[in-house]
Each structure stands twice: as structure tokens, then as C-alpha cells.
CSV table of C-alpha atoms and ligand atoms in Angstrom, one decimal:
chain,number,residue,atom,x,y,z
A,761,MET,CA,-123.9,27.5,-88.9
A,762,ASP,CA,-121.0,25.9,-89.4
A,763,PHE,CA,-121.2,22.0,-88.7
A,764,ARG,CA,-117.2,21.3,-89.5
A,765,LEU,CA,-115.6,20.3,-86.8
A,766,THR,CA,-112.2,22.7,-86.0
A,767,GLU,CA,-108.6,21.8,-87.4
A,768,GLU,CA,-107.8,21.2,-83.1
A,769,GLN,CA,-111.3,19.4,-82.6
A,770,GLN,CA,-110.2,17.0,-85.9
A,771,MET,CA,-106.5,17.1,-84.3
A,772,VAL,CA,-107.7,16.1,-81.0
A,773,ARG,CA,-110.0,12.9,-82.3
A,774,GLU,CA,-107.4,11.8,-84.7
A,775,THR,CA,-104.9,11.7,-81.3
A,776,VAL,CA,-107.5,9.7,-79.8
A,777,ARG,CA,-108.0,7.1,-82.3
A,778,SER,CA,-104.5,6.7,-83.0
A,779,PHE,CA,-104.1,5.8,-79.1
A,780,VAL,CA,-107.2,3.8,-79.4
A,781,LYS,CA,-106.0,2.2,-82.6
A,782,ARG,CA,-102.3,1.8,-81.1
A,783,GLU,CA,-102.9,0.9,-77.5
A,784,LEU,CA,-106.4,-0.5,-76.6
A,785,LEU,CA,-107.8,-2.5,-79.8
A,786,PRO,CA,-104.7,-4.8,-79.4
A,787,LEU,CA,-105.9,-5.3,-75.5
A,788,GLU,CA,-109.4,-6.8,-76.7
A,789,GLY,CA,-108.9,-9.9,-76.5
A,790,GLU,CA,-106.8,-10.2,-73.5
A,791,VAL,CA,-109.7,-8.1,-71.8
A,792,LEU,CA,-112.5,-10.3,-72.8
A,793,ARG,CA,-110.4,-13.7,-71.8
A,794,ASN,CA,-110.0,-12.3,-68.0
A,795,GLU,CA,-113.5,-10.6,-68.0
A,796,ARG,CA,-114.8,-14.3,-68.9
A,797,GLU,CA,-112.2,-16.0,-66.3
A,798,GLY,CA,-114.1,-13.3,-63.7
A,799,LYS,CA,-111.1,-11.0,-63.9
A,800,PRO,CA,-111.2,-7.3,-64.0
A,801,GLY,CA,-110.4,-6.7,-68.0
A,802,ILE,CA,-107.3,-4.6,-67.7
A,803,GLU,CA,-105.7,-4.9,-63.6
A,804,ARG,CA,-105.2,-1.3,-62.1
A,805,GLY,CA,-101.7,-1.1,-62.5
A,806,GLN,CA,-102.0,-1.7,-66.3
A,807,LEU,CA,-104.7,1.0,-66.6
A,808,ARG,CA,-102.4,3.5,-64.9
A,809,GLN,CA,-99.9,2.9,-67.2
A,810,LEU,CA,-101.9,3.4,-70.0
A,811,GLN,CA,-103.2,6.5,-68.5
A,812,LEU,CA,-99.5,8.0,-68.1
A,813,LYS,CA,-98.7,6.8,-72.0
A,814,ALA,CA,-102.3,9.4,-72.5
A,815,LYS,CA,-100.7,12.0,-70.4
A,816,GLU,CA,-97.5,12.5,-72.2
A,817,LEU,CA,-99.8,12.9,-75.4
A,818,GLY,CA,-101.6,15.6,-73.1
A,819,PHE,CA,-104.7,13.3,-72.5
A,820,TRP,CA,-105.1,14.2,-68.6
A,821,GLY,CA,-107.4,15.9,-66.8
A,822,ILE,CA,-110.0,16.4,-69.9
A,823,ASN,CA,-112.6,18.0,-67.4
A,824,THR,CA,-110.3,19.0,-65.0
A,825,PRO,CA,-109.6,23.0,-64.5
A,826,GLU,CA,-105.7,23.9,-65.2
A,827,GLU,CA,-105.1,24.8,-62.0
A,828,TYR,CA,-105.4,21.2,-60.8
A,829,GLY,CA,-103.3,20.2,-63.7
A,830,GLY,CA,-105.9,19.3,-66.2
A,831,ALA,CA,-106.0,20.1,-69.9
A,832,ASN,CA,-109.8,20.8,-69.2
A,833,LEU,CA,-110.9,20.3,-72.8
A,834,GLY,CA,-114.3,21.6,-72.5
A,835,PRO,CA,-117.7,19.8,-73.2
A,836,ILE,CA,-117.6,19.5,-76.6
A,837,MET,CA,-114.5,18.1,-76.9
A,838,SER,CA,-115.4,15.8,-73.9
A,839,ALA,CA,-117.8,14.4,-76.7
A,840,ILE,CA,-115.5,14.4,-79.2
A,841,VAL,CA,-112.8,12.3,-77.1
A,842,GLY,CA,-115.8,10.4,-75.6
A,843,ILE,CA,-117.1,8.8,-78.7
A,844,GLU,CA,-113.7,7.5,-79.9
A,845,LEU,CA,-112.8,6.5,-76.5
A,846,ALA,CA,-116.2,3.8,-76.9
A,847,HIS,CA,-115.0,2.4,-80.0
A,848,THR,CA,-113.1,-0.3,-77.7
A,849,PHE,CA,-114.8,-2.0,-74.7
A,850,VAL,CA,-111.5,-2.0,-72.9
A,851,PRO,CA,-112.2,-0.5,-69.9
A,852,PHE,CA,-110.1,2.4,-70.2
A,853,ALA,CA,-110.6,6.4,-69.1
A,854,PHE,CA,-108.0,9.3,-69.4
A,855,GLY,CA,-106.5,9.6,-65.6
A,856,GLY,CA,-106.3,13.0,-64.2
A,857,SER,CA,-110.2,13.6,-63.6
A,858,ALA,CA,-112.6,13.7,-60.4
A,859,ASP,CA,-116.3,14.0,-59.9
A,860,ASN,CA,-117.6,17.1,-60.9
A,861,ILE,CA,-119.3,17.7,-57.5
A,862,LEU,CA,-116.4,17.4,-55.4
A,863,TYR,CA,-115.4,20.6,-56.6
A,864,TYR,CA,-117.1,21.7,-53.7
A,865,CYS,CA,-114.6,20.5,-51.4
A,866,ASN,CA,-113.5,23.4,-48.9
A,867,GLU,CA,-109.6,23.9,-48.5
A,868,GLU,CA,-109.0,21.0,-46.3
A,869,GLN,CA,-111.0,19.1,-48.0
A,870,LYS,CA,-109.2,19.4,-51.4
A,871,GLN,CA,-106.4,18.0,-49.7
A,872,ARG,CA,-107.7,14.6,-48.3
A,873,TYR,CA,-110.3,14.3,-51.3
A,874,LEU,CA,-109.9,16.2,-54.2
A,875,LEU,CA,-106.6,16.1,-55.2
A,876,PRO,CA,-105.8,12.7,-54.5
A,877,THR,CA,-109.0,11.6,-56.2
A,878,ILE,CA,-107.4,13.7,-59.3
A,879,SER,CA,-104.3,12.1,-59.0
A,880,GLY,CA,-105.4,8.6,-58.8
A,881,GLU,CA,-104.2,8.1,-55.3
A,882,ARG,CA,-107.8,7.2,-54.0
A,883,ARG,CA,-110.9,6.2,-55.4
A,884,SER,CA,-114.6,7.7,-55.4
A,885,CYS,CA,-117.7,6.5,-55.9
A,886,PHE,CA,-121.6,8.5,-55.8
A,887,ALA,CA,-124.1,6.8,-53.3
A,888,LEU,CA,-127.4,7.9,-54.2
A,889,THR,CA,-129.7,4.9,-55.1
A,890,GLU,CA,-131.3,2.8,-52.0
A,891,PRO,CA,-133.4,-0.7,-52.6
A,892,GLY,CA,-136.3,1.9,-51.7
A,893,ALA,CA,-135.3,4.8,-53.8
A,894,GLY,CA,-133.6,4.6,-57.7
A,895,SER,CA,-135.7,6.7,-60.1
A,896,ASP,CA,-137.5,8.2,-57.1
A,897,ALA,CA,-134.4,9.6,-55.6
A,898,ALA,CA,-136.1,12.1,-53.5
A,899,ASN,CA,-137.5,9.4,-51.5
A,900,ILE,CA,-134.3,8.0,-49.8
A,901,GLN,CA,-134.3,6.8,-46.4
A,902,MET,CA,-130.9,6.8,-45.0
A,903,SER,CA,-130.8,8.8,-41.9
A,904,ALA,CA,-127.9,10.9,-40.4
A,905,VAL,CA,-128.5,12.1,-37.3
A,906,LYS,CA,-126.4,15.0,-35.4
A,907,ASP,CA,-124.5,13.8,-31.9
A,908,GLY,CA,-121.9,16.1,-30.9
A,909,ASP,CA,-119.5,17.4,-34.0
A,910,HIS,CA,-120.7,14.0,-35.6
A,911,TRP,CA,-123.4,12.5,-37.6
A,912,VAL,CA,-124.4,9.0,-37.2
A,913,LEU,CA,-125.3,7.9,-40.8
A,914,ASN,CA,-127.8,4.4,-41.1
A,915,GLY,CA,-128.7,3.0,-44.0
A,916,GLU,CA,-128.3,1.1,-47.1
A,917,LYS,CA,-126.8,1.8,-50.8
A,918,VAL,CA,-127.4,-0.7,-54.1
A,919,PHE,CA,-125.9,-0.6,-57.2
A,920,ILE,CA,-123.3,2.3,-56.7
A,921,THR,CA,-120.4,1.6,-60.0
A,922,ASN,CA,-117.3,1.4,-58.0
A,923,GLY,CA,-118.5,0.5,-54.5
A,924,ASN,CA,-116.6,-2.0,-54.0
A,925,GLU,CA,-112.9,-0.6,-55.0
A,926,ALA,CA,-113.6,3.1,-53.6
A,927,ASP,CA,-111.7,4.5,-50.3
A,928,PHE,CA,-114.2,6.9,-49.7
A,929,THR,CA,-118.0,7.5,-51.3
A,930,MET,CA,-119.7,10.8,-51.6
A,931,VAL,CA,-123.2,9.8,-49.6
A,932,PHE,CA,-126.6,11.2,-49.5
A,933,ALA,CA,-128.7,11.1,-46.6
A,934,VAL,CA,-131.5,12.6,-45.0
A,935,THR,CA,-130.6,15.3,-42.2
A,936,ASP,CA,-134.0,16.9,-42.5
A,937,ARG,CA,-137.0,14.6,-42.4
A,938,GLU,CA,-139.4,16.8,-42.5
A,939,LYS,CA,-137.8,18.8,-45.6
A,940,GLY,CA,-136.8,15.8,-47.1
A,941,ALA,CA,-135.3,16.7,-51.3
A,942,HIS,CA,-136.0,20.3,-50.4
A,943,GLY,CA,-133.6,21.3,-48.5
A,944,GLY,CA,-133.3,17.8,-46.0
A,945,VAL,CA,-130.8,16.0,-47.8
A,946,THR,CA,-127.1,16.2,-47.2
A,947,CYS,CA,-124.0,14.8,-48.8
A,948,PHE,CA,-121.2,13.3,-46.8
A,949,LEU,CA,-117.8,12.2,-47.8
A,950,VAL,CA,-117.1,9.1,-46.0
A,951,ASP,CA,-113.8,7.2,-46.2
A,952,ARG,CA,-114.3,3.2,-46.1
A,953,GLU,CA,-112.3,3.1,-42.9
A,954,MET,CA,-115.2,5.4,-41.2
A,955,GLY,CA,-117.0,2.2,-40.9
A,956,TRP,CA,-119.2,1.4,-44.1
A,957,HIS,CA,-118.6,-2.2,-46.1
A,958,SER,CA,-120.0,-3.3,-49.5
A,959,SER,CA,-120.6,-6.4,-51.4
A,960,TYR,CA,-120.4,-6.7,-55.2
A,961,ILE,CA,-123.8,-7.2,-57.1
A,962,PRO,CA,-123.2,-9.8,-60.0
A,963,THR,CA,-124.6,-8.1,-63.0
A,964,MET,CA,-125.3,-9.3,-66.9
A,965,GLY,CA,-122.7,-7.2,-67.6
A,966,GLU,CA,-118.9,-7.8,-67.3
A,967,TRP,CA,-118.5,-6.1,-64.1
A,968,GLY,CA,-120.6,-5.0,-60.9
A,969,PRO,CA,-121.9,-2.2,-59.0
A,970,ALA,CA,-122.0,-3.2,-55.0
A,971,SER,CA,-124.1,-2.6,-52.3
A,972,LEU,CA,-123.5,0.0,-49.4
A,973,TYR,CA,-123.8,-0.9,-45.8
A,974,PHE,CA,-124.1,1.8,-42.7
A,975,GLU,CA,-124.8,0.5,-39.1
A,976,ASN,CA,-123.9,3.9,-36.6
A,977,VAL,CA,-120.9,4.9,-39.0
A,978,ARG,CA,-119.7,8.4,-37.3
A,979,VAL,CA,-118.8,11.2,-39.8
A,980,PRO,CA,-117.2,14.2,-38.4
A,981,GLU,CA,-119.3,17.6,-39.1
A,982,LYS,CA,-116.2,18.4,-41.2
A,983,ASN,CA,-116.8,16.0,-43.9
A,984,ILE,CA,-120.2,18.0,-45.3
A,985,LEU,CA,-119.7,18.4,-49.2
A,986,GLY,CA,-121.0,21.8,-50.0
A,987,GLU,CA,-123.6,22.6,-47.3
A,988,LEU,CA,-126.0,20.9,-44.5
A,989,ASN,CA,-129.2,20.2,-46.2
A,990,GLN,CA,-128.1,21.4,-49.9
A,991,GLY,CA,-126.9,17.8,-51.5
A,992,PHE,CA,-130.2,16.7,-53.2
A,993,ASN,CA,-128.9,20.0,-55.9
A,994,LEU,CA,-125.7,18.3,-55.8
A,995,GLY,CA,-126.8,14.8,-56.3
A,996,MET,CA,-128.9,15.6,-59.6
A,997,GLN,CA,-125.8,18.0,-60.7
A,998,TRP,CA,-123.6,14.7,-60.5
A,999,ILE,CA,-126.1,13.1,-62.3
A,1000,GLY,CA,-127.1,15.8,-65.0
A,1001,ALA,CA,-123.7,16.4,-66.1
A,1002,GLY,CA,-123.7,12.3,-67.4
A,1003,ARG,CA,-126.4,12.2,-69.6
A,1004,TRP,CA,-125.2,13.5,-73.0
A,1005,ALA,CA,-121.8,11.6,-72.3
A,1006,ILE,CA,-123.6,8.3,-72.2
A,1007,ALA,CA,-125.4,9.4,-76.0
A,1008,CYS,CA,-121.6,9.9,-76.5
A,1009,ARG,CA,-120.4,6.5,-75.6
A,1010,ALA,CA,-123.4,4.9,-77.6
A,1011,ILE,CA,-122.2,6.6,-80.6
A,1012,GLY,CA,-118.9,5.1,-80.3
A,1013,ALA,CA,-119.8,1.8,-79.7
A,1014,ALA,CA,-122.6,1.7,-82.2
A,1015,GLU,CA,-119.8,3.2,-85.1
A,1016,ARG,CA,-118.0,0.4,-84.3
A,1017,LEU,CA,-120.3,-2.2,-84.6
A,1018,LEU,CA,-122.0,-0.8,-87.7
A,1019,GLN,CA,-118.2,-1.2,-89.2
A,1020,MET,CA,-118.6,-4.9,-88.3
A,1021,GLY,CA,-121.6,-5.4,-89.7
A,1022,ILE,CA,-120.6,-4.0,-92.9
A,1023,ASP,CA,-117.3,-5.7,-93.5
A,1024,TYR,CA,-119.3,-9.0,-92.5
A,1025,SER,CA,-122.1,-8.6,-93.9
A,1026,LYS,CA,-119.4,-7.9,-97.4
A,1027,GLN,CA,-118.1,-11.2,-96.7
A,1028,ARG,CA,-120.9,-13.8,-95.4
A,1029,VAL,CA,-122.2,-15.5,-98.9
A,1030,THR,CA,-125.5,-17.2,-98.8
A,1031,PHE,CA,-127.4,-18.7,-101.9
A,1032,GLY,CA,-124.5,-17.7,-104.1
A,1033,LYS,CA,-124.3,-13.9,-102.7
A,1034,PRO,CA,-123.1,-11.8,-100.1
A,1035,ILE,CA,-125.4,-11.2,-97.7
A,1036,ALA,CA,-124.7,-7.3,-98.1
A,1037,ASP,CA,-126.7,-7.8,-101.7
A,1038,ARG,CA,-129.4,-8.5,-99.9
A,1039,GLN,CA,-131.9,-5.7,-99.2
A,1040,ALA,CA,-133.0,-7.0,-95.7
A,1041,ILE,CA,-129.6,-6.3,-94.5
A,1042,GLN,CA,-129.0,-3.2,-96.2
A,1043,TRP,CA,-131.9,-1.6,-94.5
A,1044,MET,CA,-130.6,-2.5,-91.3
A,1045,LEU,CA,-127.4,-1.1,-92.3
A,1046,ALA,CA,-128.8,2.2,-93.2
A,1047,ASP,CA,-131.0,2.5,-90.5
A,1048,SER,CA,-128.0,2.0,-88.3
A,1049,HIS,CA,-126.2,5.2,-90.0
A,1050,VAL,CA,-129.2,7.0,-90.2
A,1051,GLU,CA,-129.7,6.9,-85.7
A,1052,ILE,CA,-126.3,7.3,-85.3
A,1053,GLU,CA,-126.0,10.3,-87.5
A,1054,ALA,CA,-129.1,11.8,-85.3
A,1055,THR,CA,-127.2,10.9,-82.4
A,1056,ARG,CA,-124.2,12.2,-83.1
A,1057,TRP,CA,-126.0,15.9,-83.6
A,1058,LEU,CA,-128.1,15.6,-80.3
A,1059,ALA,CA,-125.2,14.5,-78.4
A,1060,LEU,CA,-123.2,17.4,-80.0
A,1061,HIS,CA,-125.8,20.3,-79.5
A,1062,ALA,CA,-126.3,19.2,-75.8
A,1063,ALA,CA,-122.3,19.1,-75.1
A,1064,TRP,CA,-122.5,23.0,-77.1
A,1065,LEU,CA,-125.1,24.1,-75.2
A,1066,ALA,CA,-123.0,23.1,-71.7
A,1067,GLU,CA,-119.9,24.8,-73.4
A,1068,GLU,CA,-122.2,27.6,-73.4
A,1069,GLY,CA,-123.0,27.8,-70.6
A,1070,GLU,CA,-126.8,27.1,-70.8
A,1071,ASP,CA,-129.4,24.5,-69.2
A,1072,THR,CA,-128.4,21.5,-71.0
A,1073,ARG,CA,-131.3,19.5,-69.4
A,1074,HIS,CA,-133.9,18.9,-71.4
A,1075,ALA,CA,-131.3,18.4,-74.4
A,1076,SER,CA,-129.4,15.9,-72.5
A,1077,SER,CA,-132.0,13.9,-71.9
A,1078,ILE,CA,-133.3,13.8,-75.5
A,1079,ALA,CA,-129.5,12.6,-76.3
A,1080,LYS,CA,-129.5,10.0,-73.7
A,1081,LEU,CA,-133.0,8.5,-74.7
A,1082,TYR,CA,-132.5,8.3,-78.5
A,1083,GLY,CA,-129.0,7.3,-78.0
A,1084,ALA,CA,-129.2,4.5,-75.1
A,1085,THR,CA,-132.3,3.1,-77.4
A,1086,MET,CA,-130.1,3.4,-80.6
A,1087,ALA,CA,-126.9,1.5,-79.1
A,1088,ASN,CA,-129.6,-1.5,-78.5
A,1089,ARG,CA,-131.1,-1.2,-81.8
A,1090,VAL,CA,-127.7,-1.3,-84.1
A,1091,VAL,CA,-126.0,-3.8,-81.6
A,1092,ASP,CA,-129.4,-6.1,-82.0
A,1093,ARG,CA,-129.3,-5.6,-85.9
A,1094,VAL,CA,-125.7,-6.5,-86.2
A,1095,LEU,CA,-125.5,-9.0,-84.1
A,1096,GLN,CA,-128.7,-10.4,-86.7
A,1097,ILE,CA,-126.7,-10.0,-89.3
A,1098,HIS,CA,-123.7,-12.2,-88.0
A,1099,GLY,CA,-126.5,-15.2,-87.5
A,1100,GLY,CA,-124.9,-17.7,-85.0
A,1101,MET,CA,-121.7,-16.0,-85.0
A,1102,GLY,CA,-123.1,-12.8,-83.5
A,1103,TYR,CA,-124.6,-14.7,-80.6
A,1104,THR,CA,-121.2,-16.4,-79.8
A,1105,LYS,CA,-118.3,-15.7,-77.4
A,1106,GLU,CA,-115.7,-15.8,-80.4
A,1107,LEU,CA,-117.2,-12.1,-80.9
A,1108,PRO,CA,-117.6,-9.4,-78.6
A,1109,ILE,CA,-121.1,-8.7,-79.9
A,1110,GLU,CA,-123.0,-10.3,-76.8
A,1111,ARG,CA,-120.4,-8.3,-74.9
A,1112,TRP,CA,-121.7,-5.4,-76.2
A,1113,TYR,CA,-125.0,-6.0,-76.3
A,1114,ARG,CA,-125.2,-6.8,-72.7
A,1115,GLU,CA,-123.3,-4.0,-71.7
A,1116,LEU,CA,-125.7,-1.2,-73.5
A,1117,ARG,CA,-128.6,-2.4,-72.1
A,1118,LEU,CA,-127.1,-0.5,-69.3
A,1119,PHE,CA,-127.6,2.7,-70.7
A,1120,ARG,CA,-131.4,2.5,-70.8
A,1121,ILE,CA,-131.5,2.0,-67.1
A,1122,PHE,CA,-128.6,4.1,-65.5
A,1123,GLU,CA,-128.3,7.8,-64.6
A,1124,GLY,CA,-132.3,8.2,-65.8
A,1125,THR,CA,-134.4,5.1,-67.4
A,1126,ASP,CA,-135.8,5.5,-70.6
A,1127,GLU,CA,-139.2,6.1,-68.6
A,1128,ILE,CA,-137.8,9.1,-66.7
A,1129,GLN,CA,-136.6,10.6,-70.0
A,1130,HIS,CA,-139.8,10.6,-71.5
A,1131,TYR,CA,-141.0,11.9,-68.5
A,1132,ILE,CA,-138.9,14.7,-68.1
A,1133,ILE,CA,-139.0,15.5,-71.7
A,1134,ALA,CA,-143.3,15.4,-71.9
A,1135,ARG,CA,-143.3,17.4,-68.6
A,1136,ASN,CA,-140.9,20.2,-70.0
A,1137,LEU,CA,-143.7,20.3,-73.3
A,1138,LEU,CA,-146.8,20.0,-71.0
A,1139,ARG,CA,-145.7,22.6,-68.6
A,1140,GLY,CA,-144.3,24.8,-71.4
A,1141,HIS,CA,-141.1,25.2,-70.5
A,1142,VAL,CA,-139.6,23.9,-73.9
A,1143,ARG,CA,-141.6,25.3,-77.0
A,1144,VAL,CA,-141.7,22.9,-79.7
A,1145,GLU,CA,-141.7,25.0,-82.8
A,1146,ASP,CA,-138.4,26.5,-81.2
A,1147,GLY,CA,-136.3,23.4,-81.8
A,1148,LEU,CA,-133.5,22.5,-78.9
B,1202,LIG,C1,-124.7,-1.0,-63.2
B,1202,LIG,C2,-125.8,0.3,-62.7
B,1202,LIG,C3,-125.0,0.9,-62.3
B,1202,LIG,C4,-125.6,2.0,-61.2
B,1202,LIG,N1,-124.6,3.3,-60.8
B,1202,LIG,C5,-124.9,3.8,-59.8
B,1202,LIG,C6,-124.3,4.8,-59.0
B,1202,LIG,O1,-122.9,4.8,-59.0
B,1202,LIG,N2,-124.9,5.5,-58.3
B,1202,LIG,C7,-126.3,5.6,-57.7
B,1202,LIG,O2,-126.5,6.4,-56.7
B,1202,LIG,N3,-126.6,4.8,-58.5
B,1202,LIG,C8,-126.0,4.1,-59.7
B,1202,LIG,N4,-127.7,2.7,-60.2
B,1202,LIG,C9,-129.4,3.1,-59.9
B,1202,LIG,C10,-130.0,3.3,-61.1
B,1202,LIG,O3,-129.7,4.8,-61.3
B,1202,LIG,C11,-131.1,2.8,-60.8
B,1202,LIG,O4,-131.0,1.5,-61.0
B,1202,LIG,C12,-131.8,3.7,-62.0
B,1202,LIG,O5,-132.2,5.2,-61.7
B,1202,LIG,C13,-133.1,3.3,-61.7
B,1202,LIG,O6,-133.5,2.5,-60.5
B,1202,LIG,P1,-134.4,1.8,-60.0
B,1202,LIG,O7,-133.5,0.2,-60.1
B,1202,LIG,O8,-134.8,1.7,-58.5
B,1202,LIG,O9,-135.7,1.3,-61.0
B,1202,LIG,P2,-137.3,1.5,-60.3
B,1202,LIG,O10,-137.1,3.1,-60.0
B,1202,LIG,O11,-137.9,0.9,-59.4
B,1202,LIG,O12,-137.6,1.5,-61.7
B,1202,LIG,C14,-138.5,0.4,-62.3
B,1202,LIG,C15,-138.8,0.4,-63.8
B,1202,LIG,O13,-140.6,1.3,-63.1
B,1202,LIG,C16,-140.1,2.7,-64.3
B,1202,LIG,N5,-140.4,4.0,-63.3
B,1202,LIG,C17,-140.2,4.2,-62.3
B,1202,LIG,N6,-140.9,5.4,-62.2
B,1202,LIG,C18,-141.6,5.6,-63.2
B,1202,LIG,C19,-142.4,6.4,-63.3
B,1202,LIG,N7,-142.6,7.8,-62.7
B,1202,LIG,N8,-143.1,6.2,-64.5
B,1202,LIG,C20,-142.9,5.2,-65.5
B,1202,LIG,N9,-142.1,4.8,-65.4
B,1202,LIG,C21,-141.5,4.6,-64.1
B,1202,LIG,C22,-138.4,3.1,-64.3
B,1202,LIG,O14,-137.9,3.3,-65.7
B,1202,LIG,C23,-138.4,1.0,-64.4
B,1202,LIG,O15,-138.7,1.1,-65.8
B,1202,LIG,C24,-126.7,1.8,-60.8
B,1202,LIG,C25,-127.6,1.2,-61.7
B,1202,LIG,C26,-127.0,0.0,-62.2
B,1202,LIG,C27,-127.8,-1.0,-62.8
């Protein structure tokens, strides 16, 4: 068992770390100002420029196969990269990527959806959740009814990330009501021009998802992604891929926040001593570090399972549950360490405080992760004494 990063992994980590320091950290003030004026943190054009700079360093298509021009670094490298990028709240992601399920496109669909998404010409969104079906995704009601060589879609989706900006959506609808999620849901690729529209949902975070409305939207049969009635599995594949990645983002944010807590506690003097000398503060710092390190190994282990082609579901749920709650505990402690200053908008802590709260909700709430973990134990899918 070797816990050290390989030389290549260390090199990638250092390169991303210096990219974040050089290119992203200087933008933080501007991002905060923009967001507080209700504008996007960075404009699409600026994001594109940054992505092209990163491309020169080889960071393009982190998870994209080489045949599509990607670096295809694999899950462990992605985890390492994800942790580093999360050291800043600047809303940046490397370019050259597409949703994992878009690789189910057939040759003709690849030209219209997969390739333009990888190149950044088109933007996608993943639309599963509905007003009456979030955690209980199997209960979606959006209907798709066959009419000649088209399907007619009716219904509403909510909380769709990028739903207001996307050029097309991967939307899930019921094509066989009797079977429902067990062989009766289909995923459709639907261009905005086909007739769906969206509205922005303001949230406590700095950006908002969207509601998507479908009223008799006619979608050609050739726009089915994957196979008819096999869409629910695609939806679960999309969600499953994100869970340990959220734990990585939690680690990066918590590392940066903890460092802020360490620095501030050494300089803030009360009753004649730096607050860092007080046990109450030291325990908050120590607990935070313990929990960050615990999350690191949970997330890297889940990434390693993915790299080995093994089932990651149980490990991902553990990493996501622990990571999401850890980051919320850490940001709360660091805000506390900063006292009144932590509560102001002068510092970005309050921004993280609001953003990290989402980690406990999307891609499976805390309660759903608990449910999955307990179900696997109770049904004997996982044996406690075998570890992960
Ligand atoms: C900012 C944001 C972005 C999102 N992006 C997307 C996206 O891009 N695409 C998409 O399809 N969806 C997206 N979602 C939706 C997200 O996945 C759902 O909000 C989430 O799955 C929870 O569903 P819900 O909101 O309907 O809550 P509900 O399912 O109604 O749950 C309400 C509460 O009850 C609890 N609960 C539910 N069932 C049980 C149970 N069986 N046992 C115990 N407790 C239970 C939940 O944990 C929660 O605390 C996004 C959500 C947000 C807020």
C-alpha cells in the first residue's frame, strides 16, 4: 500500500496549483464584485480565454478520450485536479469536456451534440428533477407520446443547472407509463429551438438553476439518446459520476478556508493574546484538519475504485456525505473564528458558507446518501469488516 502521489501526480498538482495562484486568485475580487451586482462572476468570453491558457499547459478535456482531443487523465488525476481548482471560488472549469452520458450519442448525434459540447460551441444541461420528483427521481411525470416519427414532450423540470444558458438539454421523460423507471423512461436530446423555454430560479448561492417548460415540444425520434426506454440508467450514470467529485470540491474549499482560519487566528489579538493561543480556537482548527484528511482518503479511494473499473457507488455515497457535511462544518468554524468580520461581505467566507450548503442537497441529499449506505449494509451488499 503506497499512499504517496506518483511523480506525475505531484507534477499535475503543482501545475494546477500554480495556474490557480497565477490566473484565478487575482480574479477573486472582481468575481465577488460582479456577483454582488447580480452579474455572472466571470463572463463567458473571459472564461474561454482562461480555458485556452490552461489548454496550452495540457489541461483540456481532463476526462475526454484522446480520440476527441482530450487529455483523459483518469479519475485519480481528476480528483487531484478537482481539489486544487476548488481552492478558489472563481467559477472556472477546464474546457474540452462533455457530460459522461453524451458519449452514448450515435455517429450523427455526435456531430450535433457531443463534439460541439467538447469544443465549447454548445452548452448542455441535464434535466431529470421535476417539481414532484427530486430524491424520488423514479417518480418523474414528464410525458413523451409518439406521433409519427416524432415524440411530443409535455411537462416541467426544475433546478436545472445551466438550464437558462444551455443550447440543448438531455431531458428525461416517461415513454412507457406502466414500466416507469423500470424500462419506461427515455432520454431525449432537445435543442432550445425545438420549443422549450426556461426561467431563472434565484437561490441563496451566487448563481441560479432554471425551470424548463415543455408544452407539446416535438422531438424527432432520431434525438433519443441511447435506447428507447433505457433512459433511467443513463440518468443514474450521470449522477453517480459526480458524487466523489463533490467530495473533492469540498476538500479544496475547506483547505483554503482552514488556512484563512489559521492565518487570522494568529493575527487577531484579544485579551492580550492571539486567539490562536486559546484552546477553543485550536480545537476548531484541529477538528477541521482531521475531517479534511478523512475526506481526502474517502474521495481518493472512490476515485481509485473508478480508475480500477470497480463499483464506486457505496464509496461515492460515503465520500459525498462526509465531504459535504465536513465542508459545512469547516466553513462554519472558520466564520466563527473570524467573528463579526466572518459575517461581513468584506471576506468571501459568507459566500462559501452559502455555496457549500448546496453540497448537502444536490446529486443526492445527505438523507439519500444515508439511505443508500444503510441499505447496502442491511442487505449485505457491503460487509463492515471488509472495509470499503
Ligand atoms: C442549485 C441546484 C442545482 C441542481 N441541479 C440539478 C440539475 O442540473 N439537474 C437535475 O436534474 N436536478 C438538479 N437539482 C435538483 C436536486 O438534485 C434535487 O433538489 C435533490 O435531489 C433533492 O430533491 P428535492 O429538492 O425534490 O427534495 P425532496 O426529494 O423533496 O426532499 C426534501 C427533503 O426530504 C428528504 N427526503 C426525501 N426522501 C427521503 C427519504 N426517503 N428518507 C428520508 N428523507 C427523505 C430529503 O433528503 C430532503 O431533506 C439541483 C438542485 C439545486 C438546489
